[in-house]
C-alpha atoms as a printed R data frame, in Angstrom:
    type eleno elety resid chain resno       x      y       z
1   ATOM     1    CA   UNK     A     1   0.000  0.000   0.000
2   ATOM     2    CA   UNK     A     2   1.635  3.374  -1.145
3   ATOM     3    CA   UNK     A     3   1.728  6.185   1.983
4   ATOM     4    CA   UNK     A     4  -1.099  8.585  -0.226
5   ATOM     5    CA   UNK     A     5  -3.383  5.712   0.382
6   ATOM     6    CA   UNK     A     6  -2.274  4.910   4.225
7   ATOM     7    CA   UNK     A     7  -2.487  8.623   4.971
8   ATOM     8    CA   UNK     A     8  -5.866  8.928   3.313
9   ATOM     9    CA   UNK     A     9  -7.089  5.592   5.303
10  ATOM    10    CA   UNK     A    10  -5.710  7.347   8.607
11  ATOM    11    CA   UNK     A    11  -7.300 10.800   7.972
12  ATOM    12    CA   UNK     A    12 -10.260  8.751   7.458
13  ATOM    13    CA   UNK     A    13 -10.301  6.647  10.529
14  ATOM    14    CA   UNK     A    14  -9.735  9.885  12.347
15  ATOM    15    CA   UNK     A    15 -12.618 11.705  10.898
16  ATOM    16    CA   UNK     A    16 -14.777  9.847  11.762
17  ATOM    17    CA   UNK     A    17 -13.402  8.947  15.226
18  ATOM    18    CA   UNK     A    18 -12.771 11.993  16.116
19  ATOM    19    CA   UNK     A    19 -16.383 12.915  14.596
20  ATOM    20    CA   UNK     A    20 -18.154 10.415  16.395
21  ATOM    21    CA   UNK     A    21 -16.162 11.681  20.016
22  ATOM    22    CA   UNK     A    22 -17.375 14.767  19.573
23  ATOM    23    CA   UNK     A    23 -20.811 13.818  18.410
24  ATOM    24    CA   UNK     A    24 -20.519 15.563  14.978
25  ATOM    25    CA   UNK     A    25 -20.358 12.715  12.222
26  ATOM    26    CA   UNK     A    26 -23.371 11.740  10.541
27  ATOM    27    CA   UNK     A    27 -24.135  7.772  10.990
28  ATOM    28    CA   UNK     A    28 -21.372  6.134   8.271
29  ATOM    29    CA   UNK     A    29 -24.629  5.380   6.382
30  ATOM    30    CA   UNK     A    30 -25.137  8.770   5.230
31  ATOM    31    CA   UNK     A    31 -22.250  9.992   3.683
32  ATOM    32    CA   UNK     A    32 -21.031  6.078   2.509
33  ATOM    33    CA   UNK     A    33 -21.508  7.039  -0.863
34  ATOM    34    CA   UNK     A    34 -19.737 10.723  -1.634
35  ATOM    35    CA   UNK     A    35 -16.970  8.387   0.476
36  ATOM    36    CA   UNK     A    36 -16.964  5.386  -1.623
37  ATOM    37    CA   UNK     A    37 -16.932  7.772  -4.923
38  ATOM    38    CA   UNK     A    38 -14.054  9.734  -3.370
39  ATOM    39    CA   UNK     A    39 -12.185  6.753  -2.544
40  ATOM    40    CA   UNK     A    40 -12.555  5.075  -5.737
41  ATOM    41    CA   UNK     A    41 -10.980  8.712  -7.349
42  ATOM    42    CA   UNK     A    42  -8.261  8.890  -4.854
43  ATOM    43    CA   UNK     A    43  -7.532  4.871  -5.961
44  ATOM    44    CA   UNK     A    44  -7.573  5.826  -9.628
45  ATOM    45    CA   UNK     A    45  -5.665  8.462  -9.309
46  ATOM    46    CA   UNK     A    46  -2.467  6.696  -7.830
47  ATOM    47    CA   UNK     A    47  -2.755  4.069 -10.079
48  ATOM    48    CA   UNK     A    48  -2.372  6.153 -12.515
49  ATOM    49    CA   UNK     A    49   0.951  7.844 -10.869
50  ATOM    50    CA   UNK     A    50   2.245  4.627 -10.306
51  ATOM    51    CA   UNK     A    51   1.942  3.611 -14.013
52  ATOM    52    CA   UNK     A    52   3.379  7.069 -15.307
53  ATOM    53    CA   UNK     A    53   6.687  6.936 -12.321
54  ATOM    54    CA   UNK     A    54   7.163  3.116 -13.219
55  ATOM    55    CA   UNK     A    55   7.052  4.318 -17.090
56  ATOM    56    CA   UNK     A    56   9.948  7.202 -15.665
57  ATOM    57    CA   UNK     A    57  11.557  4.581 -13.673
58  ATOM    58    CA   UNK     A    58  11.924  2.083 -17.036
59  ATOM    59    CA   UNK     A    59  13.364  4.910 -19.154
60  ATOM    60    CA   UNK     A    60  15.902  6.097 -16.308
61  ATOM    61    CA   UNK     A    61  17.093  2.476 -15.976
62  ATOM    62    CA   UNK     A    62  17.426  1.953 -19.590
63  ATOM    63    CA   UNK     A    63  19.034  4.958 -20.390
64  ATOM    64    CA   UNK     A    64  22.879  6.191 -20.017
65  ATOM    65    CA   UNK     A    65  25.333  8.852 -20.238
66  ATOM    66    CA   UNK     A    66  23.382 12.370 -20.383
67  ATOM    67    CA   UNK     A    67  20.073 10.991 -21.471
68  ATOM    68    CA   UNK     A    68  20.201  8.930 -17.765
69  ATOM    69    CA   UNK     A    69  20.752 12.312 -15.960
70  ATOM    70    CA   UNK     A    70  17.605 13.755 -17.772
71  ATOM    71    CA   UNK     A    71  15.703 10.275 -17.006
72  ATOM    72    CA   UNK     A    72  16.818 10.715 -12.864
73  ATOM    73    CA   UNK     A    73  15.642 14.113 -13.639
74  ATOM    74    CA   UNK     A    74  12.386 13.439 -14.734
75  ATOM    75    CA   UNK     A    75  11.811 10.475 -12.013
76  ATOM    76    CA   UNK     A    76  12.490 13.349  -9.391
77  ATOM    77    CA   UNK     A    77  10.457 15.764 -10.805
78  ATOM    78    CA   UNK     A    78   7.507 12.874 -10.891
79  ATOM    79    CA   UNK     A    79   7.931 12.269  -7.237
80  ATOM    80    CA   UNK     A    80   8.209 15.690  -6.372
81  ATOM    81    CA   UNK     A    81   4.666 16.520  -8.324
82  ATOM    82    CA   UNK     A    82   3.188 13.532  -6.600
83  ATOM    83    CA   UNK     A    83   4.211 14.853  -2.785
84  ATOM    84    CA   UNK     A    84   3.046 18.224  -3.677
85  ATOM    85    CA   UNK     A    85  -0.665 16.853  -4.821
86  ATOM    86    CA   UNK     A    86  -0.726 14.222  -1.246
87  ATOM    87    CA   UNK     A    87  -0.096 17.245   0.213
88  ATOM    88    CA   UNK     A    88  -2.739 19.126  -1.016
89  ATOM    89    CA   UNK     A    89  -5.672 16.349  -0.359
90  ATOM    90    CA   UNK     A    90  -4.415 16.178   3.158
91  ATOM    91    CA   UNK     A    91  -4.522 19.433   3.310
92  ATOM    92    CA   UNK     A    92  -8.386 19.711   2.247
93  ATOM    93    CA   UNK     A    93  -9.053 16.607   3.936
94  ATOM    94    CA   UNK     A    94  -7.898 18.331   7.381
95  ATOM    95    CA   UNK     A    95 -10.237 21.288   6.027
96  ATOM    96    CA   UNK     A    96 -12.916 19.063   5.764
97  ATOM    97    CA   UNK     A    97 -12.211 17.497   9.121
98  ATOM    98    CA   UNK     A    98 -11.642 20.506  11.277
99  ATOM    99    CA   UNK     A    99 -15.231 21.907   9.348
100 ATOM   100    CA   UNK     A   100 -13.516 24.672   7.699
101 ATOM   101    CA   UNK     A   101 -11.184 25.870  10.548
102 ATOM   102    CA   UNK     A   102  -7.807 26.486  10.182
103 ATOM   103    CA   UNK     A   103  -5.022 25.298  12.192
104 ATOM   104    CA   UNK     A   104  -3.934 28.202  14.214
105 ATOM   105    CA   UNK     A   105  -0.819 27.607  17.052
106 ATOM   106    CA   UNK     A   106  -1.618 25.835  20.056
107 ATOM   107    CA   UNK     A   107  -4.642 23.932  18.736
């Protein structure tokens, strides 16, 4: 299991945990669809950056002299677009989890 998908399982689990604590979270019955879809997106969506970095990863291994510095290149460039995006659903899924609050020092 890649870490987008363990991270989006744990922000999960903690929703609605921390939901259910504080008596905010619907019953799982009510949102289980908007989840599933959104799940299902998130699950597509690495696949498909797994295909393309593997497809990188090929190339870089294949390749040699300056065309294998341009390969590494483009692997880290991959990998750097992928953490940037993670970052950016975790982000919104925090959003989504706090109910629109930010996080402000000493929360």
């Amino acid at each position: 299991m890649t870490r987008v998908a363990l991270a989006a399982s744990l922000l999960l689990l903690l929703t609605l945990t921390s939901g259910m604590a504080q008596g905010t979270v619907q019953p799982p019955q009510a949102n289980m669809p908007d989840m599933m879809k959104m799940h299902e997106e998130m699950m597509a969506g690495m696949k498909a950056d797994d295909a393309k970095l593997d497809a990188l990863l090929k190339d870089m291994n294949a390749a040699a002299g300056n065309a294998k510095v341009n390969a590494v290149a483009a692997v880290v460039t991959e990998l750097a677009r992928q953490q940037t995006i993670m970052h950016g659903h975790m982000s919104q899924m925090h959003q989504q989890m706090m109910g629109g609050r930010g996080m402000t020092r000493g929360q």
